[in-house]
Each structure stands twice: as C-alpha cells, then as structure tokens.
XYZ file of C-alpha atoms in Angstrom:
271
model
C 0.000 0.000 0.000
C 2.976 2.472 0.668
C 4.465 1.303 -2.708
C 1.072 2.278 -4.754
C 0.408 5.397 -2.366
C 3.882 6.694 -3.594
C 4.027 5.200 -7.067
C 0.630 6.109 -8.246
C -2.332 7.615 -6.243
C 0.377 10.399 -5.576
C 1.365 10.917 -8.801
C -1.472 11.531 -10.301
C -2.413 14.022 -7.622
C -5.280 11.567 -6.086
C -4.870 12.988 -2.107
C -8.625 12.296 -1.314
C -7.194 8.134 -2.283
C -4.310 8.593 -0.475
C -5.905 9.863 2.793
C -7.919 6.974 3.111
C -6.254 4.604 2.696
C -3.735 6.466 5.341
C -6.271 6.337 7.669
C -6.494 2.465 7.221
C -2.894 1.859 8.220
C -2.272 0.787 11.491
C 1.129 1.987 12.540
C 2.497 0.494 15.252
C 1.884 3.032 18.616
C 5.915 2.555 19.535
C 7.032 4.547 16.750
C 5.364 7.686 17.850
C 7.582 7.961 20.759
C 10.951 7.110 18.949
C 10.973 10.581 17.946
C 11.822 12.011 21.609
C 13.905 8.783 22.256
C 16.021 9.896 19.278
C 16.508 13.202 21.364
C 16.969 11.567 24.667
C 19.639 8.979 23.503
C 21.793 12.501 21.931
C 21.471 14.168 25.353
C 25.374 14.943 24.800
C 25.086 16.277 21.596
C 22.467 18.645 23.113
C 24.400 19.624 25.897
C 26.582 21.538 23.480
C 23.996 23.056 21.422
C 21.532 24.483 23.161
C 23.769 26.251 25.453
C 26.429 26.926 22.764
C 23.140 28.909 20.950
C 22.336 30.738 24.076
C 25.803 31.467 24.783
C 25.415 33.292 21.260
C 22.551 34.993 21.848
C 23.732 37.046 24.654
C 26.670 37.862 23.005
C 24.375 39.037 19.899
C 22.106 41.560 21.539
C 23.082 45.186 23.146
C 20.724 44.975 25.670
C 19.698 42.815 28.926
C 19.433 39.404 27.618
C 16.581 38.634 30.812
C 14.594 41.979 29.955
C 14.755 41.204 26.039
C 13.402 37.819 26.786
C 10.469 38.619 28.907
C 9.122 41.420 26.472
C 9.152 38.950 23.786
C 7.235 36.448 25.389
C 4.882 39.013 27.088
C 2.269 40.787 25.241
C 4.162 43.216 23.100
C 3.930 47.143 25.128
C 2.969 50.084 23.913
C 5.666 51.937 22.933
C 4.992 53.075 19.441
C 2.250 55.423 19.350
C 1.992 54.982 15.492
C 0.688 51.666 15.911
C -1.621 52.652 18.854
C -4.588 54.258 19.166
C -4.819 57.825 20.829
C -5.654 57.489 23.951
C -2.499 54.378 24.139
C -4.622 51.525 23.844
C -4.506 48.910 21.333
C -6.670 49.623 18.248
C -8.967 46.600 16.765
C -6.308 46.368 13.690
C -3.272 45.456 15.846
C -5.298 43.018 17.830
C -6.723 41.237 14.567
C -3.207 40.984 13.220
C -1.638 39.807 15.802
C -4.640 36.960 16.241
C -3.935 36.197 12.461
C -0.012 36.068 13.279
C -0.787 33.709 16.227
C -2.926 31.659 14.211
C -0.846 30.785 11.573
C 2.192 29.753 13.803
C -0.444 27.837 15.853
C -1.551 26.144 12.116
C 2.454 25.230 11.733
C 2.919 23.777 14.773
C -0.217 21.696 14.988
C 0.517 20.308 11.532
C 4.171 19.131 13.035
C 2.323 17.943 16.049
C 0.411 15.452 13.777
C 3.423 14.660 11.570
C 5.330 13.146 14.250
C 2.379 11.019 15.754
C 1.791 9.730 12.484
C 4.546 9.344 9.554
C 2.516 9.024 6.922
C 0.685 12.328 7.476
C 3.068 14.194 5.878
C 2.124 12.527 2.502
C -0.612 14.297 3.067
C 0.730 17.834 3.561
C 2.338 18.178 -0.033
C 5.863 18.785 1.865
C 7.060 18.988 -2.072
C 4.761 22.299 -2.557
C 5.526 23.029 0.544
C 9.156 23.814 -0.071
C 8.620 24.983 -3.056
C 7.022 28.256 -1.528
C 9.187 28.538 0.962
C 11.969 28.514 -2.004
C 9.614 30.932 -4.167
C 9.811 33.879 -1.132
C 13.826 33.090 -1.098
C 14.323 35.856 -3.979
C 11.560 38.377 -2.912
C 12.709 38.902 0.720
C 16.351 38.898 -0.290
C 15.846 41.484 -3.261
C 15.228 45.162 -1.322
C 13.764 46.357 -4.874
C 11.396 44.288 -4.800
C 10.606 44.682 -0.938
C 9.692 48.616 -2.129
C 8.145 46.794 -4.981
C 5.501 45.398 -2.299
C 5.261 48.464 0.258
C 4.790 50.951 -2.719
C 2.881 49.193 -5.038
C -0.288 50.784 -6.394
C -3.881 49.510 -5.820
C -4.147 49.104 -9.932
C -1.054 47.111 -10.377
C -2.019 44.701 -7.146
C -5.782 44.413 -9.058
C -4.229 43.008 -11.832
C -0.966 41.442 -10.796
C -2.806 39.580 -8.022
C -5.253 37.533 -10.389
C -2.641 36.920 -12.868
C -0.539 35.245 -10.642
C -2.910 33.180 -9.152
C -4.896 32.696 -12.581
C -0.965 31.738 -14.051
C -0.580 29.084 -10.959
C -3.530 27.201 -11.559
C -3.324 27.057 -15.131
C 0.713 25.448 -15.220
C -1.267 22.996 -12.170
C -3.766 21.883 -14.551
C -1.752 21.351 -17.331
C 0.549 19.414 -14.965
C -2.200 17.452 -13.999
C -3.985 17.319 -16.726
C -0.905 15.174 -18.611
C -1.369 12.587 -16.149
C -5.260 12.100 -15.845
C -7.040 11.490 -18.922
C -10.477 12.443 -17.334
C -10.701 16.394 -17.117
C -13.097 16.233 -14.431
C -11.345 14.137 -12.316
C -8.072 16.361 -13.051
C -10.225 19.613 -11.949
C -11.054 18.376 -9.078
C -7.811 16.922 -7.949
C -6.285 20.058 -9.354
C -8.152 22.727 -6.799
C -7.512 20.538 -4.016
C -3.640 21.073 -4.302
C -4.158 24.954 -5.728
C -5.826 25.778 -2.595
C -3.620 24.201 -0.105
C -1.180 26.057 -2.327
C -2.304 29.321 -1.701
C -3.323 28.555 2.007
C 0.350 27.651 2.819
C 1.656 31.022 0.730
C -0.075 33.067 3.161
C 0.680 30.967 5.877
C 4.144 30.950 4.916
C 4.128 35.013 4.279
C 2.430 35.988 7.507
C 5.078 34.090 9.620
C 8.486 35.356 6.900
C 6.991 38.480 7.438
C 6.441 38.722 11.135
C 10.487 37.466 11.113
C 11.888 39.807 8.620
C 9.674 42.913 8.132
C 10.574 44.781 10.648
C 14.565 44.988 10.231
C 14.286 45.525 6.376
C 11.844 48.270 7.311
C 13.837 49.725 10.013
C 17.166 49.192 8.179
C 15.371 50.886 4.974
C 13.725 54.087 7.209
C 15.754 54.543 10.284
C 14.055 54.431 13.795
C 11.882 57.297 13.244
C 9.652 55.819 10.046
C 6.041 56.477 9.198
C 4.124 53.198 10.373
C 1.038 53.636 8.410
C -0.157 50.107 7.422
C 1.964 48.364 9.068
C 0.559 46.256 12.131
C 1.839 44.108 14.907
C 2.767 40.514 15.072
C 3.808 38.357 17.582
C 7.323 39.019 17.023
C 7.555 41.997 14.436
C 5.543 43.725 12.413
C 3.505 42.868 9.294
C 2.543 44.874 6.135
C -0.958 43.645 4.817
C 0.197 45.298 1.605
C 3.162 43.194 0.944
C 2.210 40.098 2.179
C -0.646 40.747 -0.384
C 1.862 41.149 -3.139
C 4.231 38.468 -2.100
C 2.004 35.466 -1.496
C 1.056 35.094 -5.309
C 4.171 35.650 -6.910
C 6.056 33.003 -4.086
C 3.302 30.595 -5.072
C 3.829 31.275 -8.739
C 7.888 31.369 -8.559
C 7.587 28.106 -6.493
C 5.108 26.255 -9.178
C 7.481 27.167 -11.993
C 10.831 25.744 -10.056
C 9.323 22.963 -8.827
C 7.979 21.510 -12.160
C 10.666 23.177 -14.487
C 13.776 21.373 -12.452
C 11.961 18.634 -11.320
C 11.022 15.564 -13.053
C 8.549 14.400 -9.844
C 5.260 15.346 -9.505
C 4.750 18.210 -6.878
C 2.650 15.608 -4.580
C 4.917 13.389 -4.117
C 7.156 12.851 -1.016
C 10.867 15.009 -1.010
C-alpha cells in the first residue's frame, strides 16, 4: 500500500485516495515515541547546542538578555504610538493581526504535532509544494527592490498582478495534472484541491516570513523614526498587509514554476 500510495495515487495528484487509505494503516503506537527517544539517547550532543546557541545569543544583543526575553514572550507594550490608538490603547487592527499572526504559527505547529504522531501524514501535507514556496519567497525577501516593490505598489497594479498570478498558478497545475489524468473532471477536481492548499500555505508561509523579517528591512530601509502607516503588529515583528498581499502570489507562482521546471517528480509526491 505504501508502494502504490507513492508510485501512483500520488502521482497523479489523487490525495482524497491517499488519505484513506492512510487512515487504514495501522502503525504500530511505539514509533510515535521514537521521535523524543532519538533526542533523549543525543542528550550529549544537546548539551553543546543548546547552550552553545544561548551562549550566542547574549553575546548578539546590546541589551539585557533577561529583559529582552520577557518582552518577547509578554504581550508586546505600547511603545509606538503609530501603531496605537490615541488614547495608548490597542486599536482593533493590531489586535486582529496579531490573532492572524498567532494563528498561523499555531496552524504550523499543529501540523508538526500530527506529523510526528503519524509518519505518513506528511504525505498528506504536499511537503514537495511546501518547499517549493518557501523557495519561491527566497528571492523576494532577499531582493530590497522588490521589498519597495511590495510596500509601494499601487492599488491598480495589485488588481491586476494579483489575479494573474494566481490565474498563471492554476493554469501550469492543470496542465501538470492534466498530462497525467485522462479524465478532465477528475483532473479539476484533484487540481483545486492542491491549488488551494497552495495558496493557504503562501499566506501561511508570508504571515510568519513576514512577522520574522519585516521589521529589520523596514527599520534598516527608514531609520528608527519611520512612518508606520499600514503596518501592524505581530507576535514578534511587524507585518505589512500590503506586501504580504503582493508576495504570497508571486512566491506561489515562482515556487510552481521551479518545482515543475527542475523537477522531473510530480509536486505531490514525497521530497
């Protein structure tokens, strides 16, 4: 069943196949704790790392490394009155961006949660699309033209650059898919099924790039005293709607193209 799950209901893009019969196999229960016996039996190994990153750390940062600590894991203060209402309370906009932040690291970690009780999950997950998003932001958050690209684009250019993308995506999907399955309603269906987990993880991906990054290109880019309009909190940074907006459908699109152009696997199946 792992042979044909691989070798052909994969392949041809059939997940809705593949889950059930997924959810048929019994793995055996021991595995699922082999994963924090692998840790346990390198307790030495871990002994040097952890503290060796720590060690790092403080020697990284200006500041107090306790005090830095405990206002990152605290709810983030009110110090920036551009991103606070006037009377110095948080505004609904900061609170429903940093829910949406929260949310998508709580989707990530849930999803590795799952993958390490069960093995085959990840079969599930695409990790092949996956990493080809994550290899499709590489060159936009790398590229500072194109980071001014996002913050400064204008609402015409988004209108049509937005639906292209996604429109360009979908069609290079189907005709991927569509040269394996003879049936073209068979191949539509299987083919929005992957499209939309595709542009799920984008934004997924996006929010969480961009809650890590935004802030020190933005800072680096405007000095300390910048104008914050549109530009919200997250749970470690800040995030721009706008570019986020901008970057999730040319990631997805850049990722497509890599992953089918220099690979000769199908995007479903395992890496």
């Amino acid at each position: 069943m792992l042979f044909l799950i691989d070798h052909w209901f994969l392949p041809r893009y059939d997940l809705e196949t593949t889950g059930l019969i997924i959810n048929e196999l019994e793995l055996d229960k021991t595995k699922k704790s082999h994963f924090f016996k692998a840790f346990i039996s390198n307790w030495k190994q871990l002994l040097f790392i952890f503290p060796t990153i720590f060690v790092l750390f403080i020697l990284a940062i200006d500041n107090n490394p306790l005090s830095y600590i405990f206002q990152c894991i605290k709810i983030p203060p009110l110090t920036n009155k551009s991103l606070t209402s006037g009377n110095g309370e948080y505004d609904w906009k900061n609170i429903f961006s940093m829910t949406c932040v929260v949310a998508a690291y709580c989707i990530i970690i849930v999803y590795i949660i799952k993958i390490i009780l069960n093995r085959l999950k990840i079969k599930l997950y695409i990790p092949r699309l996956f990493g080809a998003i994550i290899i499709g932001y590489l060159p936009l958050i790398v590229a500072e033209d194109v980071w001014r690209f996002g913050m400064y684009c204008q609402p015409s250019v988004i209108l049509v650059l937005v639906p292209a993308c996604l429109g360009f995506s979908f069609i290079y999907l189907w005709h991927e898919v569509n040269n394996k399955i003879e049936n073209s309603n068979v191949a539509f269906k299987r083919v929005c099924k992957i499209y939309l987990r595709g542009i799920i993880y984008a934004i997924i991906t996006g929010t969480i790039i961009l809650d890590l990054v935004y802030g020190t290109f933005y800072r680096s880019l405007h000095g300390i005293n910048q104008d914050c309009n549109n530009i919200y909190m997250g749970v470690i940074g800040v995030i721009n709607p706008k570019v986020l907006l901008v970057f999730f459908p040319l990631a997805l699109l850049i990722g497509i193209f890599v992953q089918i152009i220099w690979e000769d696997k199908s995007i479903t199946q395992p890496l």
